[in-house]
Tab-separated table of N, CA, C and O in Angstrom:
chain	number	residue	atom	x	y	z
A	389	GLN	N	10.194	1.495	-17.047
A	389	GLN	CA	8.790	1.720	-16.711
A	389	GLN	C	8.483	1.020	-15.386
A	389	GLN	O	8.713	-0.178	-15.235
A	390	VAL	N	7.925	1.773	-14.460
A	390	VAL	CA	7.593	1.212	-13.151
A	390	VAL	C	6.351	0.340	-13.264
A	390	VAL	O	5.347	0.743	-13.856
A	391	GLN	N	6.446	-0.848	-12.698
A	391	GLN	CA	5.290	-1.740	-12.631
A	391	GLN	C	5.161	-2.274	-11.212
A	391	GLN	O	6.169	-2.447	-10.512
A	392	LEU	N	3.923	-2.525	-10.812
A	392	LEU	CA	3.634	-2.952	-9.450
A	392	LEU	C	2.784	-4.208	-9.465
A	392	LEU	O	1.859	-4.333	-10.288
A	393	LEU	N	3.067	-5.121	-8.531
A	393	LEU	CA	2.289	-6.353	-8.442
A	393	LEU	C	2.060	-6.688	-6.980
A	393	LEU	O	3.006	-6.984	-6.245
A	394	GLU	N	0.790	-6.630	-6.568
A	394	GLU	CA	0.435	-6.917	-5.186
A	394	GLU	C	0.239	-8.415	-4.960
A	394	GLU	O	-0.115	-9.153	-5.877
A	395	SER	N	0.441	-8.818	-3.708
A	395	SER	CA	0.162	-10.180	-3.288
A	395	SER	C	-0.084	-10.183	-1.790
A	395	SER	O	0.155	-9.183	-1.105
A	396	GLY	N	-0.563	-11.305	-1.282
A	396	GLY	CA	-0.724	-11.475	0.150
A	396	GLY	C	-2.142	-11.376	0.662
A	396	GLY	O	-2.397	-11.636	1.839
A	397	GLY	N	-3.069	-10.994	-0.209
A	397	GLY	CA	-4.461	-10.911	0.226
A	397	GLY	C	-5.078	-12.284	0.397
A	397	GLY	O	-4.482	-13.309	0.042
A	398	GLY	N	-6.283	-12.305	0.973
A	398	GLY	CA	-6.972	-13.564	1.167
A	398	GLY	C	-7.979	-13.460	2.289
A	398	GLY	O	-8.228	-12.366	2.814
A	399	PRO	N	-8.563	-14.574	2.680
A	399	PRO	CA	-9.523	-14.573	3.783
A	399	PRO	C	-8.807	-14.611	5.130
A	399	PRO	O	-7.766	-15.236	5.280
A	400	VAL	N	-9.408	-13.937	6.106
A	400	VAL	CA	-8.859	-13.921	7.461
A	400	VAL	C	-10.003	-13.646	8.426
A	400	VAL	O	-10.985	-12.983	8.063
A	401	GLN	N	-9.892	-14.154	9.621
A	401	GLN	CA	-10.916	-13.895	10.625
A	401	GLN	C	-10.675	-12.556	11.308
A	401	GLN	O	-9.528	-12.088	11.410
A	402	ALA	N	-11.745	-11.976	11.781
A	402	ALA	CA	-11.641	-10.716	12.512
A	402	ALA	C	-10.672	-10.874	13.672
A	402	ALA	O	-10.671	-11.899	14.361
A	403	GLY	N	-9.833	-9.860	13.845
A	403	GLY	CA	-8.813	-9.911	14.881
A	403	GLY	C	-7.485	-10.459	14.396
A	403	GLY	O	-6.469	-10.343	15.104
A	404	GLY	N	-7.503	-11.039	13.223
A	404	GLY	CA	-6.283	-11.614	12.671
A	404	GLY	C	-5.417	-10.602	11.965
A	404	GLY	O	-5.703	-9.396	11.959
A	405	SER	N	-4.354	-11.104	11.330
A	405	SER	CA	-3.373	-10.251	10.658
A	405	SER	C	-3.075	-10.769	9.264
A	405	SER	O	-3.211	-11.970	8.990
A	406	LEU	N	-2.705	-9.852	8.410
A	406	LEU	CA	-2.230	-10.176	7.066
A	406	LEU	C	-1.125	-9.209	6.707
A	406	LEU	O	-1.123	-8.062	7.176
A	407	THR	N	-0.223	-9.659	5.855
A	407	THR	CA	0.797	-8.771	5.320
A	407	THR	C	0.687	-8.750	3.800
A	407	THR	O	0.792	-9.794	3.153
A	408	LEU	N	0.449	-7.578	3.264
A	408	LEU	CA	0.381	-7.393	1.820
A	408	LEU	C	1.737	-6.937	1.309
A	408	LEU	O	2.438	-6.167	1.973
A	409	SER	N	2.089	-7.408	0.137
A	409	SER	CA	3.336	-6.993	-0.503
A	409	SER	C	3.045	-6.416	-1.875
A	409	SER	O	2.098	-6.836	-2.548
A	410	CYS	N	3.868	-5.493	-2.278
A	410	CYS	CA	3.777	-4.885	-3.601
A	410	CYS	C	5.173	-4.949	-4.211
A	410	CYS	O	6.083	-4.221	-3.775
A	411	GLN	N	5.326	-5.853	-5.167
A	411	GLN	CA	6.627	-6.014	-5.823
A	411	GLN	C	6.811	-4.916	-6.860
A	411	GLN	O	5.952	-4.721	-7.740
A	412	VAL	N	7.926	-4.231	-6.771
A	412	VAL	CA	8.227	-3.129	-7.689
A	412	VAL	C	9.239	-3.593	-8.731
A	412	VAL	O	10.266	-4.201	-8.387
A	413	THR	N	8.970	-3.329	-9.982
A	413	THR	CA	9.939	-3.528	-11.054
A	413	THR	C	10.055	-2.247	-11.852
A	413	THR	O	9.145	-1.418	-11.869
A	414	GLY	N	11.208	-2.065	-12.468
A	414	GLY	CA	11.436	-0.875	-13.272
A	414	GLY	C	12.032	0.282	-12.510
A	414	GLY	O	12.319	1.321	-13.093
A	415	SER	N	12.185	0.138	-11.212
A	415	SER	CA	12.784	1.179	-10.383
A	415	SER	C	13.162	0.572	-9.043
A	415	SER	O	12.617	-0.444	-8.630
A	416	SER	N	14.047	1.242	-8.355
A	416	SER	CA	14.296	0.880	-6.966
A	416	SER	C	13.184	1.464	-6.109
A	416	SER	O	12.800	2.632	-6.273
A	417	VAL	N	12.658	0.666	-5.197
A	417	VAL	CA	11.571	1.152	-4.335
A	417	VAL	C	12.029	2.344	-3.503
A	417	VAL	O	11.211	3.190	-3.127
A	418	SER	N	13.316	2.441	-3.248
A	418	SER	CA	13.829	3.547	-2.431
A	418	SER	C	13.736	4.891	-3.144
A	418	SER	O	13.903	5.935	-2.515
A	419	ARG	N	13.475	4.882	-4.442
A	419	ARG	CA	13.325	6.125	-5.207
A	419	ARG	C	11.868	6.553	-5.346
A	419	ARG	O	11.583	7.579	-5.946
A	420	LEU	N	10.971	5.773	-4.789
A	420	LEU	CA	9.541	6.000	-5.018
A	420	LEU	C	8.813	6.460	-3.763
A	420	LEU	O	9.039	5.924	-2.675
A	421	ASP	N	7.903	7.414	-3.926
A	421	ASP	CA	6.881	7.697	-2.927
A	421	ASP	C	5.697	6.809	-3.271
A	421	ASP	O	5.227	6.810	-4.416
A	422	MET	N	5.215	6.062	-2.275
A	422	MET	CA	4.202	5.062	-2.573
A	422	MET	C	3.078	5.078	-1.540
A	422	MET	O	3.240	5.625	-0.442
A	423	SER	N	1.996	4.447	-1.900
A	423	SER	CA	0.856	4.403	-0.995
A	423	SER	C	0.042	3.148	-1.236
A	423	SER	O	0.197	2.471	-2.255
A	424	TRP	N	-0.818	2.857	-0.273
A	424	TRP	CA	-1.807	1.792	-0.381
A	424	TRP	C	-3.193	2.432	-0.370
A	424	TRP	O	-3.461	3.357	0.411
A	425	TYR	N	-4.053	1.915	-1.231
A	425	TYR	CA	-5.451	2.299	-1.271
A	425	TYR	C	-6.281	1.027	-1.178
A	425	TYR	O	-5.776	-0.077	-1.376
A	426	ARG	N	-7.550	1.199	-0.898
A	426	ARG	CA	-8.461	0.063	-0.929
A	426	ARG	C	-9.799	0.487	-1.523
A	426	ARG	O	-10.170	1.668	-1.482
A	427	GLN	N	-10.483	-0.498	-2.046
A	427	GLN	CA	-11.761	-0.199	-2.694
A	427	GLN	C	-12.737	-1.332	-2.495
A	427	GLN	O	-12.387	-2.509	-2.665
A	428	VAL	N	-13.943	-0.956	-2.131
A	428	VAL	CA	-15.061	-1.877	-2.023
A	428	VAL	C	-15.949	-1.656	-3.236
A	428	VAL	O	-16.144	-0.504	-3.660
A	429	PRO	N	-16.505	-2.718	-3.817
A	429	PRO	CA	-17.372	-2.526	-4.990
A	429	PRO	C	-18.461	-1.498	-4.728
A	429	PRO	O	-19.125	-1.520	-3.684
A	430	GLY	N	-18.613	-0.581	-5.670
A	430	GLY	CA	-19.642	0.435	-5.550
A	430	GLY	C	-19.224	1.665	-4.785
A	430	GLY	O	-19.992	2.623	-4.674
A	431	LYS	N	-17.998	1.649	-4.250
A	431	LYS	CA	-17.505	2.803	-3.503
A	431	LYS	C	-16.211	3.306	-4.128
A	431	LYS	O	-15.545	2.602	-4.879
A	432	GLU	N	-15.862	4.534	-3.788
A	432	GLU	CA	-14.632	5.106	-4.317
A	432	GLU	C	-13.417	4.472	-3.635
A	432	GLU	O	-13.492	4.027	-2.486
A	433	ARG	N	-12.332	4.479	-4.368
A	433	ARG	CA	-11.078	3.994	-3.802
A	433	ARG	C	-10.641	4.963	-2.709
A	433	ARG	O	-10.693	6.183	-2.888
A	434	GLU	N	-10.207	4.427	-1.558
A	434	GLU	CA	-9.835	5.285	-0.447
A	434	GLU	C	-8.392	5.053	-0.033
A	434	GLU	O	-7.877	3.930	-0.079
A	435	PHE	N	-7.776	6.132	0.408
A	435	PHE	CA	-6.399	6.093	0.875
A	435	PHE	C	-6.306	5.306	2.172
A	435	PHE	O	-7.138	5.454	3.070
A	436	VAL	N	-5.276	4.476	2.273
A	436	VAL	CA	-5.031	3.699	3.489
A	436	VAL	C	-3.759	4.177	4.184
A	436	VAL	O	-3.764	4.481	5.373
A	437	SER	N	-2.669	4.237	3.423
A	437	SER	CA	-1.387	4.583	4.028
A	437	SER	C	-0.401	4.995	2.940
A	437	SER	O	-0.536	4.568	1.786
A	438	GLY	N	0.578	5.822	3.310
A	438	GLY	CA	1.585	6.245	2.367
A	438	GLY	C	2.956	6.324	3.021
A	438	GLY	O	3.069	6.444	4.252
A	439	ILE	N	3.989	6.242	2.194
A	439	ILE	CA	5.367	6.378	2.667
A	439	ILE	C	6.164	7.077	1.587
A	439	ILE	O	6.017	6.773	0.403
A	440	ASP	N	7.003	8.027	2.019
A	440	ASP	CA	7.822	8.698	1.025
A	440	ASP	C	9.286	8.300	1.192
A	440	ASP	O	9.635	7.514	2.073
A	441	THR	N	10.128	8.840	0.339
A	441	THR	CA	11.531	8.426	0.331
A	441	THR	C	12.292	8.907	1.569
A	441	THR	O	13.413	8.469	1.790
A	442	ASP	N	11.674	9.785	2.343
A	442	ASP	CA	12.264	10.178	3.629
A	442	ASP	C	11.769	9.289	4.766
A	442	ASP	O	12.043	9.566	5.928
A	443	ASP	N	11.017	8.240	4.402
A	443	ASP	CA	10.433	7.317	5.385
A	443	ASP	C	9.343	7.969	6.234
A	443	ASP	O	9.011	7.460	7.314
A	444	THR	N	8.810	9.075	5.753
A	444	THR	CA	7.653	9.668	6.419
A	444	THR	C	6.412	8.858	6.063
A	444	THR	O	6.157	8.598	4.886
A	445	THR	N	5.673	8.451	7.078
A	445	THR	CA	4.495	7.620	6.844
A	445	THR	C	3.226	8.358	7.242
A	445	THR	O	3.239	9.204	8.146
A	446	THR	N	2.150	8.038	6.561
A	446	THR	CA	0.836	8.585	6.881
A	446	THR	C	-0.177	7.450	6.855
A	446	THR	O	-0.003	6.458	6.126
A	447	TYR	N	-1.232	7.614	7.636
A	447	TYR	CA	-2.261	6.592	7.741
A	447	TYR	C	-3.636	7.238	7.784
A	447	TYR	O	-3.825	8.313	8.344
A	448	ALA	N	-4.592	6.531	7.208
A	448	ALA	CA	-5.979	6.928	7.398
A	448	ALA	C	-6.347	6.715	8.857
A	448	ALA	O	-5.830	5.799	9.521
A	449	ASP	N	-7.247	7.540	9.360
A	449	ASP	CA	-7.657	7.413	10.763
A	449	ASP	C	-8.192	6.022	11.069
A	449	ASP	O	-7.994	5.495	12.170
A	450	SER	N	-8.849	5.433	10.102
A	450	SER	CA	-9.495	4.138	10.321
A	450	SER	C	-8.510	2.997	10.534
A	450	SER	O	-8.887	1.941	11.051
A	451	VAL	N	-7.240	3.192	10.133
A	451	VAL	CA	-6.263	2.113	10.274
A	451	VAL	C	-5.100	2.495	11.175
A	451	VAL	O	-4.234	1.652	11.456
A	452	GLN	N	-5.094	3.734	11.638
A	452	GLN	CA	-4.001	4.206	12.492
A	452	GLN	C	-3.845	3.294	13.708
A	452	GLN	O	-4.822	2.967	14.383
A	453	GLY	N	-2.621	2.867	13.947
A	453	GLY	CA	-2.348	2.009	15.091
A	453	GLY	C	-2.559	0.534	14.833
A	453	GLY	O	-2.200	-0.306	15.668
A	454	ARG	N	-3.146	0.200	13.685
A	454	ARG	CA	-3.368	-1.226	13.349
A	454	ARG	C	-2.554	-1.651	12.120
A	454	ARG	O	-2.139	-2.796	12.016
A	455	PHE	N	-2.373	-0.737	11.192
A	455	PHE	CA	-1.664	-1.035	9.950
A	455	PHE	C	-0.298	-0.350	9.980
A	455	PHE	O	-0.146	0.755	10.534
A	456	TYR	N	0.679	-0.992	9.311
A	456	TYR	CA	2.026	-0.436	9.274
A	456	TYR	C	2.615	-0.601	7.871
A	456	TYR	O	2.634	-1.707	7.337
A	457	ILE	N	3.069	0.499	7.322
A	457	ILE	CA	3.617	0.505	5.968
A	457	ILE	C	5.127	0.558	6.041
A	457	ILE	O	5.701	1.204	6.934
A	458	SER	N	5.778	-0.132	5.131
A	458	SER	CA	7.236	-0.104	5.094
A	458	SER	C	7.721	-0.448	3.697
A	458	SER	O	6.972	-0.985	2.873
A	459	GLN	N	8.973	-0.121	3.455
A	459	GLN	CA	9.627	-0.485	2.202
A	459	GLN	C	10.784	-1.427	2.518
A	459	GLN	O	11.542	-1.191	3.462
A	460	ASP	N	10.897	-2.488	1.757
A	460	ASP	CA	11.991	-3.441	1.898
A	460	ASP	C	12.910	-3.258	0.686
A	460	ASP	O	12.593	-3.729	-0.399
A	461	ASN	N	14.012	-2.564	0.904
A	461	ASN	CA	14.895	-2.261	-0.222
A	461	ASN	C	15.553	-3.523	-0.777
A	461	ASN	O	15.798	-3.624	-1.980
A	462	ALA	N	15.847	-4.482	0.089
A	462	ALA	CA	16.504	-5.709	-0.357
A	462	ALA	C	15.600	-6.504	-1.304
A	462	ALA	O	16.066	-7.086	-2.282
A	463	LYS	N	14.307	-6.522	-1.000
A	463	LYS	CA	13.355	-7.257	-1.830
A	463	LYS	C	12.676	-6.363	-2.869
A	463	LYS	O	11.908	-6.847	-3.694
A	464	ASN	N	12.966	-5.054	-2.774
A	464	ASN	CA	12.346	-4.080	-3.678
A	464	ASN	C	10.825	-4.147	-3.626
A	464	ASN	O	10.131	-4.181	-4.655
A	465	THR	N	10.299	-4.174	-2.421
A	465	THR	CA	8.858	-4.278	-2.225
A	465	THR	C	8.348	-3.222	-1.252
A	465	THR	O	9.098	-2.706	-0.411
A	466	LEU	N	7.082	-2.915	-1.394
A	466	LEU	CA	6.322	-2.126	-0.442
A	466	LEU	C	5.450	-3.104	0.341
A	466	LEU	O	4.865	-4.011	-0.248
A	467	THR	N	5.380	-2.923	1.654
A	467	THR	CA	4.661	-3.862	2.501
A	467	THR	C	3.619	-3.132	3.336
A	467	THR	O	3.834	-1.994	3.747
A	468	LEU	N	2.503	-3.786	3.565
A	468	LEU	CA	1.486	-3.278	4.490
A	468	LEU	C	1.157	-4.390	5.471
A	468	LEU	O	0.559	-5.396	5.104
A	469	ARG	N	1.554	-4.201	6.703
A	469	ARG	CA	1.230	-5.147	7.758
A	469	ARG	C	-0.087	-4.707	8.391
A	469	ARG	O	-0.198	-3.587	8.876
A	470	MET	N	-1.075	-5.594	8.361
A	470	MET	CA	-2.400	-5.266	8.856
A	470	MET	C	-2.718	-6.134	10.060
A	470	MET	O	-2.768	-7.369	9.937
A	471	ASN	N	-2.908	-5.513	11.202
A	471	ASN	CA	-3.221	-6.207	12.449
A	471	ASN	C	-4.639	-5.873	12.902
A	471	ASN	O	-5.222	-4.872	12.473
A	472	SER	N	-5.138	-6.700	13.799
A	472	SER	CA	-6.467	-6.460	14.395
A	472	SER	C	-7.503	-6.162	13.320
A	472	SER	O	-8.254	-5.182	13.404
A	473	LEU	N	-7.540	-6.996	12.323
A	473	LEU	CA	-8.415	-6.750	11.175
A	473	LEU	C	-9.883	-6.809	11.576
A	473	LEU	O	-10.289	-7.588	12.444
A	474	LYS	N	-10.667	-5.966	10.903
A	474	LYS	CA	-12.095	-5.873	11.140
A	474	LYS	C	-12.827	-6.187	9.839
A	474	LYS	O	-12.261	-5.993	8.748
A	475	PRO	N	-14.073	-6.611	9.925
A	475	PRO	CA	-14.831	-6.871	8.689
A	475	PRO	C	-14.857	-5.662	7.753
A	475	PRO	O	-14.843	-5.836	6.526
A	476	GLU	N	-14.881	-4.475	8.308
A	476	GLU	CA	-14.908	-3.278	7.466
A	476	GLU	C	-13.581	-3.009	6.752
A	476	GLU	O	-13.498	-2.105	5.925
A	477	ASP	N	-12.553	-3.788	7.061
A	477	ASP	CA	-11.298	-3.696	6.305
A	477	ASP	C	-11.354	-4.511	5.013
A	477	ASP	O	-10.423	-4.442	4.199
A	478	SER	N	-12.413	-5.281	4.842
A	478	SER	CA	-12.547	-6.088	3.627
A	478	SER	C	-12.621	-5.175	2.411
A	478	SER	O	-13.416	-4.225	2.371
A	479	ALA	N	-11.765	-5.450	1.439
A	479	ALA	CA	-11.678	-4.622	0.236
A	479	ALA	C	-10.614	-5.215	-0.669
A	479	ALA	O	-9.877	-6.130	-0.270
A	480	THR	N	-10.528	-4.673	-1.868
A	480	THR	CA	-9.377	-4.952	-2.701
A	480	THR	C	-8.345	-3.863	-2.437
A	480	THR	O	-8.677	-2.671	-2.476
A	481	TYR	N	-7.127	-4.272	-2.156
A	481	TYR	CA	-6.066	-3.348	-1.797
A	481	TYR	C	-5.126	-3.155	-2.992
A	481	TYR	O	-4.699	-4.123	-3.622
A	482	PHE	N	-4.839	-1.895	-3.248
A	482	PHE	CA	-3.992	-1.513	-4.366
A	482	PHE	C	-2.777	-0.739	-3.871
A	482	PHE	O	-2.903	0.104	-2.975
A	483	CYS	N	-1.627	-0.993	-4.472
A	483	CYS	CA	-0.490	-0.127	-4.211
A	483	CYS	C	-0.329	0.838	-5.375
A	483	CYS	O	-0.744	0.561	-6.506
A	484	LYS	N	0.236	1.981	-5.059
A	484	LYS	CA	0.405	3.041	-6.046
A	484	LYS	C	1.758	3.694	-5.855
A	484	LYS	O	2.190	3.945	-4.733
A	485	ALA	N	2.423	3.969	-6.963
A	485	ALA	CA	3.632	4.795	-6.947
A	485	ALA	C	3.237	6.166	-7.465
A	485	ALA	O	2.706	6.270	-8.586
A	486	TYR	N	3.426	7.228	-6.657
A	486	TYR	CA	2.946	8.525	-7.073
A	486	TYR	C	4.044	9.558	-7.301
A	486	TYR	O	3.767	10.676	-7.761
A	487	ARG	N	5.297	9.202	-7.007
A	487	ARG	CA	6.397	10.111	-7.324
A	487	ARG	C	7.694	9.319	-7.385
A	487	ARG	O	7.909	8.424	-6.569
A	488	ILE	N	8.531	9.671	-8.329
A	488	ILE	CA	9.841	9.053	-8.471
A	488	ILE	C	10.907	10.134	-8.315
A	488	ILE	O	10.773	11.244	-8.831
A	489	HIS	N	11.948	9.796	-7.568
A	489	HIS	CA	13.011	10.739	-7.266
A	489	HIS	C	14.296	10.314	-7.965
A	489	HIS	O	14.655	9.134	-7.982
A	490	THR	N	15.000	11.292	-8.533
A	490	THR	CA	16.339	11.070	-9.047
A	490	THR	C	17.301	11.843	-8.161
A	490	THR	O	16.902	12.398	-7.135
A	491	ALA	N	18.533	11.908	-8.555
A	491	ALA	CA	19.536	12.562	-7.708
A	491	ALA	C	19.222	14.043	-7.495
A	491	ALA	O	19.496	14.598	-6.435
A	492	HIS	N	18.615	14.672	-8.502
A	492	HIS	CA	18.450	16.130	-8.417
A	492	HIS	C	17.018	16.603	-8.644
A	492	HIS	O	16.773	17.811	-8.617
A	493	SER	N	16.116	15.707	-8.865
A	493	SER	CA	14.752	16.140	-9.141
A	493	SER	C	13.771	15.017	-8.837
A	493	SER	O	14.173	13.934	-8.413
A	494	SER	N	12.519	15.302	-9.036
A	494	SER	CA	11.492	14.279	-8.892
A	494	SER	C	10.393	14.545	-9.912
A	494	SER	O	10.281	15.655	-10.442
A	495	ALA	N	9.613	13.544	-10.167
A	495	ALA	CA	8.536	13.664	-11.139
A	495	ALA	C	7.335	12.875	-10.660
A	495	ALA	O	7.486	11.835	-10.012
A	496	PRO	N	6.143	13.351	-10.950
A	496	PRO	CA	4.947	12.620	-10.532
A	496	PRO	C	4.776	11.337	-11.322
A	496	PRO	O	5.186	11.223	-12.469
A	497	LEU	N	4.182	10.358	-10.667
A	497	LEU	CA	3.799	9.102	-11.286
A	497	LEU	C	2.335	8.827	-10.955
A	497	LEU	O	1.791	9.370	-9.985
A	498	ASP	N	1.755	7.966	-11.737
A	498	ASP	CA	0.399	7.491	-11.439
A	498	ASP	C	0.335	6.033	-11.856
A	498	ASP	O	-0.356	5.660	-12.794
A	499	VAL	N	1.098	5.203	-11.126
A	499	VAL	CA	1.204	3.788	-11.460
A	499	VAL	C	0.513	2.967	-10.382
A	499	VAL	O	0.794	3.139	-9.190
A	500	TRP	N	-0.354	2.073	-10.808
A	500	TRP	CA	-1.136	1.229	-9.894
A	500	TRP	C	-0.865	-0.240	-10.165
A	500	TRP	O	-0.607	-0.643	-11.296
A	501	GLY	N	-0.969	-1.028	-9.125
A	501	GLY	CA	-0.998	-2.465	-9.283
A	501	GLY	C	-2.408	-2.925	-9.602
A	501	GLY	O	-3.347	-2.120	-9.703
A	502	GLN	N	-2.565	-4.239	-9.738
A	502	GLN	CA	-3.871	-4.779	-10.136
A	502	GLN	C	-4.776	-5.060	-8.950
A	502	GLN	O	-5.954	-5.327	-9.123
A	503	GLY	N	-4.218	-5.002	-7.760
A	503	GLY	CA	-5.007	-5.193	-6.550
A	503	GLY	C	-4.953	-6.610	-6.011
A	503	GLY	O	-4.737	-7.568	-6.746
A	504	THR	N	-5.130	-6.723	-4.702
A	504	THR	CA	-5.223	-8.021	-4.050
A	504	THR	C	-6.379	-7.968	-3.056
A	504	THR	O	-6.468	-7.037	-2.257
A	505	PRO	N	-7.283	-8.929	-3.100
A	505	PRO	CA	-8.482	-8.856	-2.264
A	505	PRO	C	-8.235	-9.361	-0.852
A	505	PRO	O	-7.520	-10.339	-0.632
A	506	VAL	N	-8.854	-8.687	0.093
A	506	VAL	CA	-8.817	-9.072	1.501
A	506	VAL	C	-10.253	-9.226	1.985
A	506	VAL	O	-11.072	-8.323	1.802
A	507	THR	N	-10.550	-10.349	2.594
A	507	THR	CA	-11.879	-10.600	3.137
A	507	THR	C	-11.752	-10.953	4.605
A	507	THR	O	-11.125	-11.950	4.952
A	508	VAL	N	-12.358	-10.128	5.459
A	508	VAL	CA	-12.309	-10.329	6.893
A	508	VAL	C	-13.681	-10.781	7.358
A	508	VAL	O	-14.665	-10.062	7.193
A	509	SER	N	-13.737	-11.941	7.972
A	509	SER	CA	-15.018	-12.486	8.431
A	509	SER	C	-15.126	-12.410	9.946
A	509	SER	O	-14.121	-12.459	10.659
A	510	ASP	N	-16.372	-12.312	10.412
A	510	ASP	CA	-16.623	-12.254	11.863
A	510	ASP	C	-16.265	-13.575	12.526
A	510	ASP	O	-16.411	-14.625	11.933
């Protein structure tokens, strides 16, 4: 069973950087299509970035050029490097595994971590 655990959130000043990690258990991260989402209280969870097993990455327009997603196979983690942070980046960040690949097929997943909060101050 795939399980996810985020870490790395916290307070940071505007213009600063943070790196979020999502520890994967129950599968090799290299077999998973994964993404990062964020949510502010009272608002819907929004897509931030995604990466698939072909290393194809996607980003929301709001973070393009500032955030970078990657997978660390040695540590079995998903990482989100966030640069040039803005107050509007403040949110709880969640990682999600949305597809698992085997040698000959793939199957959808809907596995979420518990989230890690990021607070960006002026």
